[in-house]
Coordinates of C-alpha atoms in Angstrom, one line a residue:
M1 CA -142.5 -91.4 -117.8
P2 CA -142.1 -93.5 -115.4
V3 CA -142.3 -91.8 -111.6
S4 CA -139.4 -91.9 -109.4
P5 CA -139.5 -94.1 -105.8
E6 CA -138.4 -90.8 -104.5
M7 CA -140.8 -88.4 -106.3
P8 CA -144.5 -89.1 -105.0
A9 CA -147.0 -89.7 -108.3
T10 CA -148.5 -87.2 -109.3
P11 CA -153.0 -87.7 -108.5
C12 CA -154.4 -88.9 -111.7
V13 CA -158.3 -87.7 -111.2
S14 CA -159.1 -83.9 -110.0
G15 CA -160.4 -83.5 -106.3
S16 CA -164.4 -83.3 -107.6
W17 CA -163.7 -87.0 -108.7
N18 CA -162.2 -87.8 -105.8
Q19 CA -165.6 -86.5 -103.8
R20 CA -167.7 -87.8 -106.2
L21 CA -166.7 -91.7 -105.2
L22 CA -166.2 -91.0 -101.8
A23 CA -169.8 -89.5 -101.5
R24 CA -170.9 -92.7 -103.8
Q25 CA -169.5 -94.7 -101.8
A26 CA -170.3 -93.4 -98.5
A27 CA -173.8 -94.3 -99.8
R28 CA -173.4 -97.7 -100.2
R29 CA -171.7 -98.0 -96.8
D30 CA -175.2 -96.5 -95.5
A31 CA -177.7 -97.9 -96.9
G32 CA -175.5 -101.8 -96.0
L33 CA -174.0 -102.8 -98.9
W34 CA -170.3 -102.3 -99.1
R35 CA -168.2 -105.0 -100.0
E36 CA -165.4 -106.4 -98.9
R37 CA -163.4 -108.8 -101.1
R38 CA -161.4 -111.2 -98.6
V39 CA -158.5 -114.0 -98.9
H40 CA -160.0 -117.5 -98.2
R41 CA -157.8 -120.3 -97.4
R42 CA -157.7 -123.1 -97.9
D43 CA -159.7 -125.9 -95.0
A44 CA -159.4 -122.6 -92.4
T45 CA -163.1 -122.8 -93.1
L46 CA -166.4 -125.3 -95.0
D47 CA -167.4 -123.1 -97.9
F48 CA -171.0 -123.2 -98.1
A49 CA -171.4 -119.6 -100.4
G50 CA -168.9 -120.7 -103.7
N51 CA -170.4 -122.7 -106.9
D52 CA -168.3 -125.5 -107.2
Y53 CA -171.6 -127.9 -106.8
L54 CA -169.1 -131.5 -107.8
G55 CA -166.6 -130.6 -105.7
L56 CA -164.5 -130.8 -109.0
A57 CA -162.4 -127.1 -108.2
R58 CA -160.3 -129.0 -106.0
D59 CA -160.3 -132.3 -107.7
P60 CA -156.8 -133.9 -108.3
R61 CA -157.8 -135.4 -112.3
L62 CA -158.3 -131.7 -112.5
A63 CA -155.3 -130.0 -112.0
E64 CA -153.5 -133.2 -112.9
A65 CA -154.8 -132.7 -116.8
A66 CA -154.3 -129.0 -116.1
A67 CA -150.4 -129.1 -115.7
I68 CA -150.3 -131.9 -118.5
G69 CA -152.6 -129.2 -120.5
A70 CA -150.1 -126.1 -120.0
R71 CA -146.9 -128.1 -120.6
H72 CA -147.8 -129.9 -124.3
H73 CA -150.1 -126.4 -125.6
G74 CA -148.3 -123.5 -122.7
A75 CA -149.5 -121.2 -120.8
G76 CA -151.7 -119.6 -122.3
A77 CA -153.2 -119.5 -125.9
R78 CA -150.7 -116.2 -127.4
A79 CA -153.9 -114.9 -129.3
S80 CA -157.8 -114.8 -129.8
Q81 CA -159.7 -117.7 -131.4
L82 CA -159.7 -115.7 -135.3
V83 CA -155.9 -114.8 -135.4
S84 CA -153.4 -118.5 -134.4
G85 CA -155.2 -119.6 -130.6
H86 CA -157.9 -121.8 -131.5
L87 CA -155.9 -124.9 -130.8
E88 CA -156.6 -128.6 -131.2
I89 CA -157.3 -128.9 -127.7
H90 CA -160.7 -125.9 -128.1
R91 CA -161.5 -127.2 -130.6
H92 CA -161.9 -130.9 -128.8
L93 CA -163.7 -128.9 -126.1
E94 CA -166.6 -127.7 -127.9
A95 CA -167.4 -130.3 -129.7
R96 CA -167.6 -132.6 -126.5
L97 CA -170.0 -129.6 -124.6
A98 CA -172.2 -130.1 -127.5
A99 CA -172.5 -133.3 -127.0
L100 CA -172.9 -133.3 -124.0
V101 CA -176.1 -131.1 -124.6
G102 CA -177.3 -132.0 -127.1
R103 CA -176.4 -129.1 -130.4
P104 CA -175.1 -129.4 -134.0
R105 CA -171.8 -127.0 -132.5
A106 CA -170.5 -124.8 -129.2
L107 CA -168.1 -121.9 -128.9
L108 CA -165.7 -121.2 -126.2
F109 CA -166.0 -118.6 -124.0
T110 CA -163.7 -117.2 -121.3
S111 CA -166.5 -116.0 -118.8
G112 CA -170.3 -116.6 -118.8
Y113 CA -170.6 -113.0 -118.2
L114 CA -168.8 -112.2 -121.9
A115 CA -171.1 -114.8 -123.4
N116 CA -174.1 -112.9 -122.4
L117 CA -172.7 -110.0 -123.7
G118 CA -171.6 -111.6 -126.5
V119 CA -174.4 -113.3 -127.5
L120 CA -176.9 -110.4 -127.0
Q121 CA -174.7 -108.1 -129.0
A122 CA -174.2 -109.8 -131.8
L123 CA -177.8 -111.1 -132.5
C124 CA -179.7 -107.5 -131.3
D125 CA -179.6 -104.1 -132.4
G126 CA -182.1 -101.1 -131.9
T127 CA -184.9 -103.3 -133.6
T128 CA -184.9 -105.8 -131.3
A129 CA -187.6 -106.8 -129.0
I130 CA -186.0 -107.8 -125.7
F131 CA -188.5 -109.8 -123.2
Q132 CA -186.4 -110.7 -119.9
D133 CA -186.8 -112.5 -116.6
R134 CA -188.0 -109.9 -113.9
L135 CA -184.7 -112.1 -111.9
N136 CA -182.3 -112.7 -114.7
H137 CA -177.8 -112.4 -113.7
A138 CA -176.7 -109.1 -114.4
S139 CA -174.6 -110.1 -117.1
L140 CA -177.7 -110.4 -120.0
L141 CA -179.5 -107.6 -118.3
D142 CA -175.9 -105.5 -119.3
G143 CA -175.7 -107.7 -122.6
A144 CA -179.7 -106.0 -123.6
R145 CA -177.3 -102.2 -122.9
L146 CA -175.0 -103.4 -125.0
A147 CA -176.8 -103.9 -128.2
G148 CA -178.9 -101.1 -127.4
A149 CA -182.0 -103.3 -127.7
P150 CA -184.9 -102.2 -125.5
S151 CA -185.7 -104.6 -122.3
R152 CA -189.5 -105.7 -121.0
R153 CA -188.6 -107.0 -118.0
F154 CA -192.1 -109.9 -117.9
H155 CA -192.6 -111.6 -113.1
H156 CA -190.1 -114.1 -112.2
G157 CA -191.2 -117.4 -113.9
D158 CA -194.9 -115.5 -115.1
L159 CA -195.6 -117.3 -118.1
D160 CA -198.9 -115.2 -118.2
D161 CA -197.1 -112.0 -118.2
L162 CA -194.3 -112.8 -120.2
A163 CA -197.8 -113.8 -123.1
C164 CA -199.8 -110.1 -122.2
L165 CA -196.0 -108.4 -123.2
L166 CA -195.5 -110.4 -126.6
E167 CA -199.2 -110.4 -127.7
R168 CA -198.5 -106.6 -127.4
T169 CA -195.7 -106.8 -129.9
D170 CA -195.3 -106.3 -133.9
P171 CA -195.4 -109.7 -134.8
A172 CA -193.0 -108.5 -136.9
T173 CA -190.6 -107.6 -134.6
P174 CA -187.5 -110.1 -133.8
R175 CA -188.1 -111.0 -130.1
L176 CA -186.1 -112.5 -128.0
V177 CA -187.1 -114.2 -124.8
V178 CA -184.3 -115.0 -122.0
S179 CA -183.7 -117.1 -118.6
D180 CA -181.7 -118.3 -116.4
G181 CA -182.7 -121.6 -116.3
V182 CA -181.4 -122.0 -112.6
F183 CA -181.7 -118.4 -111.0
S184 CA -178.7 -117.7 -109.4
M185 CA -180.4 -115.8 -106.2
D186 CA -183.7 -117.7 -105.1
G187 CA -182.5 -121.2 -106.6
D188 CA -185.7 -122.4 -108.6
I189 CA -186.2 -123.3 -111.6
A190 CA -187.7 -122.2 -115.2
D191 CA -189.9 -123.4 -117.2
V192 CA -188.7 -124.0 -120.4
A193 CA -191.0 -126.1 -121.7
G194 CA -193.8 -123.2 -121.0
L195 CA -191.7 -120.6 -122.1
V196 CA -190.7 -122.6 -125.1
G197 CA -194.3 -123.2 -126.6
L198 CA -194.7 -119.2 -125.8
C199 CA -192.1 -118.7 -127.5
R200 CA -193.0 -121.0 -130.5
R201 CA -196.7 -119.0 -130.8
H202 CA -194.8 -116.1 -130.6
D203 CA -192.5 -117.0 -133.3
A204 CA -190.1 -115.4 -130.8
W205 CA -186.4 -117.3 -130.3
L206 CA -185.2 -118.5 -127.2
M207 CA -182.0 -118.1 -124.5
V208 CA -181.6 -120.1 -121.4
D209 CA -178.8 -119.1 -119.8
D210 CA -177.4 -123.0 -117.8
A211 CA -174.5 -121.5 -115.3
H212 CA -176.3 -122.8 -112.0
G213 CA -178.0 -126.4 -114.0
L214 CA -175.0 -128.2 -116.1
G215 CA -173.7 -130.7 -114.5
V216 CA -176.1 -130.8 -111.8
L217 CA -180.2 -131.6 -113.4
G218 CA -180.9 -133.2 -116.4
A219 CA -180.7 -137.8 -116.5
H220 CA -176.9 -136.8 -118.2
G221 CA -175.6 -134.0 -115.8
D222 CA -176.8 -131.1 -119.3
G223 CA -179.0 -129.2 -116.8
C224 CA -182.5 -128.1 -117.4
V225 CA -182.7 -127.5 -120.9
G226 CA -179.5 -129.9 -122.1
R227 CA -180.7 -133.0 -124.4
A228 CA -184.5 -132.3 -123.4
H229 CA -185.1 -129.5 -125.5
A230 CA -182.9 -129.5 -129.1
S231 CA -181.9 -126.1 -130.9
D232 CA -185.1 -125.7 -132.5
E233 CA -186.9 -125.5 -129.7
V234 CA -184.3 -123.6 -127.0
P235 CA -182.6 -121.9 -130.8
V236 CA -179.3 -120.1 -127.8
L237 CA -178.0 -122.4 -125.2
M238 CA -174.8 -120.8 -122.6
G239 CA -173.6 -122.9 -120.3
T240 CA -170.1 -122.0 -117.6
L241 CA -167.9 -123.8 -116.8
G242 CA -166.1 -122.2 -113.1
K243 CA -169.6 -123.5 -111.5
A244 CA -170.1 -127.7 -111.5
L245 CA -167.7 -128.5 -113.9
G246 CA -164.9 -127.0 -111.6
S247 CA -162.5 -124.9 -114.5
A248 CA -163.2 -121.8 -115.6
G249 CA -164.5 -120.5 -119.3
A250 CA -168.2 -120.3 -121.0
F251 CA -169.6 -122.1 -123.8
V252 CA -173.1 -121.1 -125.9
A253 CA -174.1 -124.3 -128.2
G254 CA -177.1 -123.9 -131.5
S255 CA -176.4 -124.7 -135.2
E256 CA -174.1 -124.0 -137.0
L257 CA -175.7 -120.9 -138.4
L258 CA -175.7 -119.4 -134.5
I259 CA -171.4 -120.5 -133.4
E260 CA -170.8 -119.2 -137.4
H261 CA -172.6 -115.7 -136.7
L262 CA -171.1 -115.6 -133.4
L263 CA -168.2 -116.1 -134.4
Q264 CA -168.5 -113.5 -136.8
F265 CA -170.6 -110.1 -134.8
A266 CA -169.9 -111.8 -130.8
R267 CA -166.9 -109.1 -130.1
P268 CA -166.4 -110.5 -126.5
C269 CA -164.9 -113.7 -129.0
I270 CA -163.3 -111.8 -131.7
Y271 CA -161.7 -109.6 -129.4
T272 CA -159.8 -111.6 -125.7
T273 CA -157.1 -113.9 -126.5
A274 CA -158.4 -117.8 -126.4
E275 CA -158.5 -119.4 -123.5
P276 CA -155.9 -120.8 -121.6
P277 CA -155.4 -124.6 -122.5
G278 CA -154.5 -126.0 -119.7
V279 CA -158.2 -124.7 -118.7
S280 CA -159.5 -126.5 -121.4
A281 CA -157.6 -129.5 -120.1
A282 CA -159.2 -129.5 -116.7
T283 CA -162.5 -128.9 -118.4
L284 CA -162.2 -132.4 -120.2
A285 CA -161.5 -134.0 -117.1
A286 CA -164.2 -132.5 -116.1
L287 CA -166.7 -134.3 -118.2
D288 CA -165.2 -137.3 -118.3
I289 CA -166.0 -137.4 -114.2
L290 CA -169.5 -136.0 -114.4
E291 CA -169.9 -138.7 -117.6
Q292 CA -168.3 -141.9 -114.6
E293 CA -169.6 -141.1 -112.2
P294 CA -173.1 -140.0 -112.0
E295 CA -173.2 -140.7 -107.5
R296 CA -171.8 -137.7 -107.1
R297 CA -174.8 -136.1 -108.8
A298 CA -177.1 -138.4 -106.3
R299 CA -175.1 -137.6 -103.5
L300 CA -175.2 -133.9 -103.9
H301 CA -179.3 -134.1 -104.2
A302 CA -179.5 -135.7 -101.2
H303 CA -177.8 -133.5 -98.9
I304 CA -179.6 -130.5 -100.7
A305 CA -182.7 -132.8 -98.8
R306 CA -181.1 -133.4 -96.1
F307 CA -180.7 -129.3 -95.6
R308 CA -184.0 -128.8 -96.5
T309 CA -185.9 -131.6 -94.0
G310 CA -183.2 -129.7 -91.2
A311 CA -184.1 -126.6 -91.9
E312 CA -188.0 -126.7 -92.2
A313 CA -188.1 -128.6 -88.9
L314 CA -186.0 -125.6 -88.1
G315 CA -188.7 -123.4 -89.1
L316 CA -186.4 -120.8 -91.1
R317 CA -188.1 -119.1 -94.2
L318 CA -186.2 -121.4 -96.9
L319 CA -186.6 -120.8 -100.6
P320 CA -188.5 -123.2 -102.7
S321 CA -185.4 -123.9 -104.0
T322 CA -184.9 -128.4 -105.1
T323 CA -181.2 -127.1 -106.7
P324 CA -177.3 -126.3 -104.5
I325 CA -178.5 -123.2 -104.2
Q326 CA -180.5 -122.6 -100.9
P327 CA -181.9 -119.0 -100.1
L328 CA -182.9 -118.3 -97.2
L329 CA -184.4 -115.1 -96.7
L330 CA -183.7 -112.5 -93.8
G331 CA -185.9 -109.5 -95.2
D332 CA -183.2 -106.8 -93.3
N333 CA -179.4 -106.2 -93.9
A334 CA -178.0 -105.7 -90.9
R335 CA -180.0 -109.1 -89.7
T336 CA -178.4 -110.7 -92.8
L337 CA -174.8 -109.1 -92.4
H338 CA -175.1 -110.7 -88.8
W339 CA -175.7 -113.9 -89.0
A340 CA -173.3 -114.5 -91.7
E341 CA -170.5 -112.9 -89.5
A342 CA -171.7 -115.6 -86.9
L343 CA -171.5 -118.0 -89.3
R344 CA -168.5 -117.2 -90.2
A345 CA -166.8 -117.1 -86.4
R346 CA -167.3 -120.0 -86.3
G347 CA -166.3 -121.6 -89.3
L348 CA -169.0 -122.0 -92.0
L349 CA -168.9 -119.4 -94.5
V350 CA -171.8 -118.1 -96.2
G351 CA -173.5 -115.3 -98.7
A352 CA -174.5 -112.8 -97.8
I353 CA -176.6 -111.7 -100.0
R354 CA -178.6 -108.3 -100.4
P355 CA -179.0 -105.6 -102.6
P356 CA -179.0 -104.3 -105.8
T357 CA -178.1 -108.1 -106.6
V358 CA -181.5 -108.5 -105.1
P359 CA -184.7 -107.0 -104.5
R360 CA -184.8 -105.0 -101.2
G361 CA -186.7 -106.2 -98.4
Q362 CA -184.8 -109.1 -100.1
A363 CA -181.6 -109.9 -98.0
R364 CA -180.4 -113.5 -97.8
L365 CA -177.9 -116.1 -96.9
R366 CA -177.9 -117.8 -100.1
I367 CA -176.5 -121.5 -98.7
T368 CA -175.0 -123.1 -101.6
L369 CA -174.0 -127.6 -101.3
S370 CA -171.9 -129.6 -103.0
A371 CA -170.9 -132.7 -103.5
A372 CA -167.6 -133.1 -102.0
H373 CA -169.4 -131.6 -98.1
E374 CA -169.5 -134.5 -96.1
T375 CA -173.4 -135.8 -93.8
S376 CA -171.9 -133.9 -90.7
Q377 CA -170.7 -131.3 -92.3
I378 CA -174.4 -130.1 -93.9
D379 CA -175.3 -130.7 -89.8
R380 CA -173.1 -129.0 -88.8
L381 CA -174.5 -125.5 -90.3
L382 CA -178.0 -126.6 -89.2
D383 CA -177.3 -126.7 -85.7
A384 CA -175.2 -123.4 -86.2
L385 CA -178.1 -122.0 -87.3
A386 CA -180.4 -123.3 -85.2
E387 CA -177.9 -121.9 -83.0
L388 CA -178.4 -118.7 -84.4
A389 CA -182.8 -118.6 -84.8
T390 CA -182.9 -119.6 -80.6
K391 CA -180.4 -116.5 -79.7
E392 CA -182.4 -113.8 -81.8
N393 CA -186.3 -115.3 -80.5
R394 CA -184.6 -115.1 -77.2
S395 CA -183.4 -111.4 -77.6

């Protein structure tokens, strides 16, 4: 029964629950880890925090394609993929994505997080051994938990450590090695060829989450895996559509057998309404631009080189990344927040990344670059960082 405007709603949470929530929130505030959601107004700040690596999110061609797609197919898909929500535009997009990364088939998901949950839940159970890089995205760790499969964490990028873990595992145990392609907080790239070789020697499958590599890396913007490594080398490949491709959603690409298995067993696919068709139309437009305008990737990589050269000249402590993700390691939570707020006051938006997203003591500014940036804007960011560093050194 709805509550009338005149009657106060009865609290639905007990006092003990209120105290529990307040205590946990207070602990997070005291640790300097409190997060806030802000309304970001277009053009109010220069965005060096997002993942729009090719500058396509605001491209009018994507907006127009989305509008046409919505007018033609409707604002929503109306049902899940296995009911009546799988439309011709979805089929067409899946085929284009499979071709981009050199796989027989692809399957759409509504987010990268759900794609990773779905894959790991569908492929693994309590009898499976999963081996994960320590810096893998949270969705990969959560997917293993959802599957009830034990995860063994190998040291970041350490193939020798992974080899030791694989050697100590019963050869009869199904084994899945899972790694980010480009690590979202450090910006470095996995040694995919090395992972492929290890997995072959130990009869393990390999899954790569290439969310931050797709559209940016590879000869065709096909990512750090793509056409360079076939399905027999990297059987499970995940990519997202809301970063370099500027729209939304995700996909998993692989063999006919894999995709049919996911359609039968991946719960986030089976029990979720299919992607809005306008979003699929925008992604198709983004794929056209990716193919027809390679100069966007060239401009992005020129920006990366310019920023790194300038930051190194200032003595700033950058992590060794050749991707659009440029982490400036500051270490202390309060210092990181101070720098981020000082940059915001200068009209520059960067990410202030603190634990638990990164290990304790490794708080950093996560600076991300885009093909949409101008060189003068890169220089403006460098000037502001130089000013902050100078003030800090004087104090």
